[in-house]
Amino acid sequence: MSPALTIRPYSEGALAQAAGKLRAGDLVAFPTETVYGLGADATNKDAVAGIFAAKQRPSFNPLISHFPDRDAAANHAVFDERADKLAAAFWPGALSLVLPKREDSTICELTTAGLPSIAVRVPAHDMARALLRAAGRPIAAPSANRSGRISPTTAGHVAASLGDAVSMILDGGPCGVGLESTVIDLTTDRVVMLRPGGITAEQIKAVLDCDVVMAETDDNAPKSPGMMTSHYAPGLPVRLNATEPDAVIGDEVLLAFGPDCATRGFAKILWLSKTGDDREAAANLFALLHQADQSRVKGIAVAPIPDHGLGIAINDRMKRAAAPRTPAQG
């Protein structure tokens, strides 16, 4: 590991150092309750460009700006009644809102990919919010990994993926949720889920008392991270809904789920959840994908996962991990 990369466990001194680096335009990876974020000053176009360079991320893919509270987010985004209800119900938490961008917002266009909308979130992780308060400015923070690769849930995952492309990693231990935030678009009269995540469509519907529309994949001009067809991809090929080993591949690691999961014949078994708990599976997903990708096998098989609750988000990630990839998505 390059000596240019600093990894520091949480302390007041580490927090102050990380906040100073962000204000100086450096990249800092930090934990949230979902995954580790790769943070930069969202108002500094050069700093934000550093995110795209470090992640090798398509510049048309917008970033989520993070804030310590709702009022700070409202300095840059226009909240309507629906947004206020969702913020009151789920913030701090694993929910990002795409809202109209205020005309006087200082967040740079590179952060929003030139769109008139902005994605905002208030994370539930105490360390993340303390860092946001200390930095004193909005922080753009996609997942801290190479674009299209497996999202990081530990400081070690960040270091392995980004190395010295990031100035500092603030180590807060493993992430609790393990899936990125749900993204809801409120820029029109419809309530559109751009990306499923830790907050389900059923929970959103219960708060707003209206239908939640699922957005289609967009590889050309996505309004949210995680909307491209190929995303979250390991180096090994991924096979979905596996109930038995593939006779052609012959050597696979199985991401297993549920008490009735068929595991016979696979080279290695990694359990998302033996009991079929979708929250446990979500928390384990990216860490086990990292582990599977490092196994000496020819492929990764994923057991069937019921498509409800957090299973929707898990299956969304796995479909993108299994999709054919193009250079622009890499």
mmCIF file with all atom_site columns, C-alpha atoms in Angstrom, residues 146-246:
data_model
loop_
_atom_site.group_PDB
_atom_site.id
_atom_site.type_symbol
_atom_site.label_atom_id
_atom_site.label_alt_id
_atom_site.label_comp_id
_atom_site.label_asym_id
_atom_site.label_entity_id
_atom_site.label_seq_id
_atom_site.pdbx_PDB_ins_code
_atom_site.Cartn_x
_atom_site.Cartn_y
_atom_site.Cartn_z
_atom_site.occupancy
_atom_site.B_iso_or_equiv
_atom_site.pdbx_formal_charge
_atom_site.auth_seq_id
_atom_site.auth_comp_id
_atom_site.auth_asym_id
_atom_site.auth_atom_id
_atom_site.pdbx_PDB_model_num
ATOM 1   C CA . ARG A 1 146 ? -13.633 1.776   -8.777  1.00 0.00 ? 146 ARG A CA 1
ATOM 2   C CA . SER A 1 147 ? -16.708 2.526   -10.885 1.00 0.00 ? 147 SER A CA 1
ATOM 3   C CA . GLY A 1 148 ? -18.875 -0.495  -11.577 1.00 0.00 ? 148 GLY A CA 1
ATOM 4   C CA . ARG A 1 149 ? -17.034 -2.640  -9.048  1.00 0.00 ? 149 ARG A CA 1
ATOM 5   C CA . ILE A 1 150 ? -18.203 -4.063  -5.732  1.00 0.00 ? 150 ILE A CA 1
ATOM 6   C CA . SER A 1 151 ? -19.157 -1.436  -3.173  1.00 0.00 ? 151 SER A CA 1
ATOM 7   C CA . PRO A 1 152 ? -16.981 -1.295  -0.030  1.00 0.00 ? 152 PRO A CA 1
ATOM 8   C CA . THR A 1 153 ? -18.259 -2.080  3.450   1.00 0.00 ? 153 THR A CA 1
ATOM 9   C CA . THR A 1 154 ? -14.892 -1.917  5.260   1.00 0.00 ? 154 THR A CA 1
ATOM 10  C CA . ALA A 1 155 ? -11.861 0.383   5.164   1.00 0.00 ? 155 ALA A CA 1
ATOM 11  C CA . GLY A 1 156 ? -9.874  -2.552  3.762   1.00 0.00 ? 156 GLY A CA 1
ATOM 12  C CA . HIS A 1 157 ? -12.207 -2.799  0.773   1.00 0.00 ? 157 HIS A CA 1
ATOM 13  C CA . VAL A 1 158 ? -11.583 0.892   0.039   1.00 0.00 ? 158 VAL A CA 1
ATOM 14  C CA . ALA A 1 159 ? -7.819  0.541   0.254   1.00 0.00 ? 159 ALA A CA 1
ATOM 15  C CA . ALA A 1 160 ? -7.820  -2.543  -1.982  1.00 0.00 ? 160 ALA A CA 1
ATOM 16  C CA . SER A 1 161 ? -9.959  -0.856  -4.646  1.00 0.00 ? 161 SER A CA 1
ATOM 17  C CA . LEU A 1 162 ? -8.632  2.720   -4.659  1.00 0.00 ? 162 LEU A CA 1
ATOM 18  C CA . GLY A 1 163 ? -5.177  2.592   -3.045  1.00 0.00 ? 163 GLY A CA 1
ATOM 19  C CA . ASP A 1 164 ? -3.459  5.982   -2.960  1.00 0.00 ? 164 ASP A CA 1
ATOM 20  C CA . ALA A 1 165 ? -6.079  7.504   -5.295  1.00 0.00 ? 165 ALA A CA 1
ATOM 21  C CA . VAL A 1 166 ? -7.691  8.537   -2.005  1.00 0.00 ? 166 VAL A CA 1
ATOM 22  C CA . SER A 1 167 ? -5.829  10.767  0.447   1.00 0.00 ? 167 SER A CA 1
ATOM 23  C CA . MET A 1 168 ? -7.284  9.349   3.658   1.00 0.00 ? 168 MET A CA 1
ATOM 24  C CA . ILE A 1 169 ? -9.643  6.645   4.899   1.00 0.00 ? 169 ILE A CA 1
ATOM 25  C CA . LEU A 1 170 ? -11.522 7.322   8.109   1.00 0.00 ? 170 LEU A CA 1
ATOM 26  C CA . ASP A 1 171 ? -11.990 3.814   9.528   1.00 0.00 ? 171 ASP A CA 1
ATOM 27  C CA . GLY A 1 172 ? -15.293 3.286   11.320  1.00 0.00 ? 172 GLY A CA 1
ATOM 28  C CA . GLY A 1 173 ? -15.438 -0.488  11.086  1.00 0.00 ? 173 GLY A CA 1
ATOM 29  C CA . PRO A 1 174 ? -17.898 -2.511  8.971   1.00 0.00 ? 174 PRO A CA 1
ATOM 30  C CA . CYS A 1 175 ? -21.006 -0.780  7.616   1.00 0.00 ? 175 CYS A CA 1
ATOM 31  C CA . GLY A 1 176 ? -24.274 -1.866  9.190   1.00 0.00 ? 176 GLY A CA 1
ATOM 32  C CA . VAL A 1 177 ? -26.666 -1.840  6.216   1.00 0.00 ? 177 VAL A CA 1
ATOM 33  C CA . GLY A 1 178 ? -24.328 -2.933  3.412   1.00 0.00 ? 178 GLY A CA 1
ATOM 34  C CA . LEU A 1 179 ? -26.481 -1.613  0.545   1.00 0.00 ? 179 LEU A CA 1
ATOM 35  C CA . GLU A 1 180 ? -26.464 1.866   -0.919  1.00 0.00 ? 180 GLU A CA 1
ATOM 36  C CA . SER A 1 181 ? -29.295 4.241   -0.119  1.00 0.00 ? 181 SER A CA 1
ATOM 37  C CA . THR A 1 182 ? -32.669 4.096   -1.796  1.00 0.00 ? 182 THR A CA 1
ATOM 38  C CA . VAL A 1 183 ? -32.995 6.969   -4.297  1.00 0.00 ? 183 VAL A CA 1
ATOM 39  C CA . ILE A 1 184 ? -36.397 8.614   -4.785  1.00 0.00 ? 184 ILE A CA 1
ATOM 40  C CA . ASP A 1 185 ? -37.018 11.188  -7.540  1.00 0.00 ? 185 ASP A CA 1
ATOM 41  C CA . LEU A 1 186 ? -39.469 13.932  -6.546  1.00 0.00 ? 186 LEU A CA 1
ATOM 42  C CA . THR A 1 187 ? -38.794 16.330  -9.431  1.00 0.00 ? 187 THR A CA 1
ATOM 43  C CA . THR A 1 188 ? -42.175 15.557  -11.026 1.00 0.00 ? 188 THR A CA 1
ATOM 44  C CA . ASP A 1 189 ? -45.691 14.831  -9.764  1.00 0.00 ? 189 ASP A CA 1
ATOM 45  C CA . ARG A 1 190 ? -44.831 11.133  -9.687  1.00 0.00 ? 190 ARG A CA 1
ATOM 46  C CA . VAL A 1 191 ? -42.825 9.434   -6.937  1.00 0.00 ? 191 VAL A CA 1
ATOM 47  C CA . VAL A 1 192 ? -40.164 7.454   -8.792  1.00 0.00 ? 192 VAL A CA 1
ATOM 48  C CA . MET A 1 193 ? -37.726 4.989   -7.245  1.00 0.00 ? 193 MET A CA 1
ATOM 49  C CA . LEU A 1 194 ? -34.504 5.424   -9.203  1.00 0.00 ? 194 LEU A CA 1
ATOM 50  C CA . ARG A 1 195 ? -32.565 2.922   -7.104  1.00 0.00 ? 195 ARG A CA 1
ATOM 51  C CA . PRO A 1 196 ? -33.888 0.431   -4.555  1.00 0.00 ? 196 PRO A CA 1
ATOM 52  C CA . GLY A 1 197 ? -31.973 0.210   -1.309  1.00 0.00 ? 197 GLY A CA 1
ATOM 53  C CA . GLY A 1 198 ? -32.308 0.105   2.460   1.00 0.00 ? 198 GLY A CA 1
ATOM 54  C CA . ILE A 1 199 ? -35.695 1.879   2.453   1.00 0.00 ? 199 ILE A CA 1
ATOM 55  C CA . THR A 1 200 ? -38.343 -0.123  0.602   1.00 0.00 ? 200 THR A CA 1
ATOM 56  C CA . ALA A 1 201 ? -41.037 1.076   -1.797  1.00 0.00 ? 201 ALA A CA 1
ATOM 57  C CA . GLU A 1 202 ? -43.629 -0.116  0.702   1.00 0.00 ? 202 GLU A CA 1
ATOM 58  C CA . GLN A 1 203 ? -42.169 2.158   3.377   1.00 0.00 ? 203 GLN A CA 1
ATOM 59  C CA . ILE A 1 204 ? -42.186 5.139   1.007   1.00 0.00 ? 204 ILE A CA 1
ATOM 60  C CA . LYS A 1 205 ? -45.771 4.429   -0.022  1.00 0.00 ? 205 LYS A CA 1
ATOM 61  C CA . ALA A 1 206 ? -46.867 4.195   3.616   1.00 0.00 ? 206 ALA A CA 1
ATOM 62  C CA . VAL A 1 207 ? -45.515 7.685   4.355   1.00 0.00 ? 207 VAL A CA 1
ATOM 63  C CA . LEU A 1 208 ? -46.773 9.432   1.203   1.00 0.00 ? 208 LEU A CA 1
ATOM 64  C CA . ASP A 1 209 ? -49.938 7.376   0.654   1.00 0.00 ? 209 ASP A CA 1
ATOM 65  C CA . CYS A 1 210 ? -49.325 7.165   -3.085  1.00 0.00 ? 210 CYS A CA 1
ATOM 66  C CA . ASP A 1 211 ? -47.917 4.759   -5.652  1.00 0.00 ? 211 ASP A CA 1
ATOM 67  C CA . VAL A 1 212 ? -44.157 4.448   -6.108  1.00 0.00 ? 212 VAL A CA 1
ATOM 68  C CA . VAL A 1 213 ? -43.074 3.978   -9.743  1.00 0.00 ? 213 VAL A CA 1
ATOM 69  C CA . MET A 1 214 ? -39.924 1.964   -10.509 1.00 0.00 ? 214 MET A CA 1
ATOM 70  C CA . ALA A 1 215 ? -37.569 3.716   -12.955 1.00 0.00 ? 215 ALA A CA 1
ATOM 71  C CA . GLU A 1 216 ? -36.071 1.975   -15.944 1.00 0.00 ? 216 GLU A CA 1
ATOM 72  C CA . THR A 1 217 ? -32.326 1.458   -16.339 1.00 0.00 ? 217 THR A CA 1
ATOM 73  C CA . ASP A 1 218 ? -30.599 4.396   -18.048 1.00 0.00 ? 218 ASP A CA 1
ATOM 74  C CA . ASP A 1 219 ? -27.111 3.933   -19.505 1.00 0.00 ? 219 ASP A CA 1
ATOM 75  C CA . ASN A 1 220 ? -27.069 7.315   -21.254 1.00 0.00 ? 220 ASN A CA 1
ATOM 76  C CA . ALA A 1 221 ? -28.176 10.017  -18.811 1.00 0.00 ? 221 ALA A CA 1
ATOM 77  C CA . PRO A 1 222 ? -29.014 8.525   -15.415 1.00 0.00 ? 222 PRO A CA 1
ATOM 78  C CA . LYS A 1 223 ? -30.527 10.853  -12.778 1.00 0.00 ? 223 LYS A CA 1
ATOM 79  C CA . SER A 1 224 ? -29.051 8.763   -9.984  1.00 0.00 ? 224 SER A CA 1
ATOM 80  C CA . PRO A 1 225 ? -26.071 6.520   -9.231  1.00 0.00 ? 225 PRO A CA 1
ATOM 81  C CA . GLY A 1 226 ? -26.709 2.799   -9.671  1.00 0.00 ? 226 GLY A CA 1
ATOM 82  C CA . MET A 1 227 ? -29.012 3.115   -12.725 1.00 0.00 ? 227 MET A CA 1
ATOM 83  C CA . MET A 1 228 ? -26.598 1.762   -15.339 1.00 0.00 ? 228 MET A CA 1
ATOM 84  C CA . THR A 1 229 ? -27.167 -1.775  -16.612 1.00 0.00 ? 229 THR A CA 1
ATOM 85  C CA . SER A 1 230 ? -23.742 -3.079  -15.594 1.00 0.00 ? 230 SER A CA 1
ATOM 86  C CA . HIS A 1 231 ? -22.701 -2.043  -12.108 1.00 0.00 ? 231 HIS A CA 1
ATOM 87  C CA . TYR A 1 232 ? -21.298 -3.524  -8.894  1.00 0.00 ? 232 TYR A CA 1
ATOM 88  C CA . ALA A 1 233 ? -19.418 -6.028  -11.070 1.00 0.00 ? 233 ALA A CA 1
ATOM 89  C CA . PRO A 1 234 ? -16.723 -8.382  -9.756  1.00 0.00 ? 234 PRO A CA 1
ATOM 90  C CA . GLY A 1 235 ? -13.979 -9.682  -12.021 1.00 0.00 ? 235 GLY A CA 1
ATOM 91  C CA . LEU A 1 236 ? -15.479 -13.187 -12.176 1.00 0.00 ? 236 LEU A CA 1
ATOM 92  C CA . PRO A 1 237 ? -18.644 -13.888 -14.179 1.00 0.00 ? 237 PRO A CA 1
ATOM 93  C CA . VAL A 1 238 ? -21.849 -13.929 -12.138 1.00 0.00 ? 238 VAL A CA 1
ATOM 94  C CA . ARG A 1 239 ? -24.700 -16.419 -12.648 1.00 0.00 ? 239 ARG A CA 1
ATOM 95  C CA . LEU A 1 240 ? -28.092 -15.715 -11.090 1.00 0.00 ? 240 LEU A CA 1
ATOM 96  C CA . ASN A 1 241 ? -30.843 -17.946 -9.654  1.00 0.00 ? 241 ASN A CA 1
ATOM 97  C CA . ALA A 1 242 ? -28.462 -20.876 -9.362  1.00 0.00 ? 242 ALA A CA 1
ATOM 98  C CA . THR A 1 243 ? -30.023 -24.063 -7.962  1.00 0.00 ? 243 THR A CA 1
ATOM 99  C CA . GLU A 1 244 ? -27.230 -26.419 -9.041  1.00 0.00 ? 244 GLU A CA 1
ATOM 100 C CA . PRO A 1 245 ? -23.627 -26.134 -10.281 1.00 0.00 ? 245 PRO A CA 1
ATOM 101 C CA . ASP A 1 246 ? -23.054 -25.179 -13.913 1.00 0.00 ? 246 ASP A CA 1
#
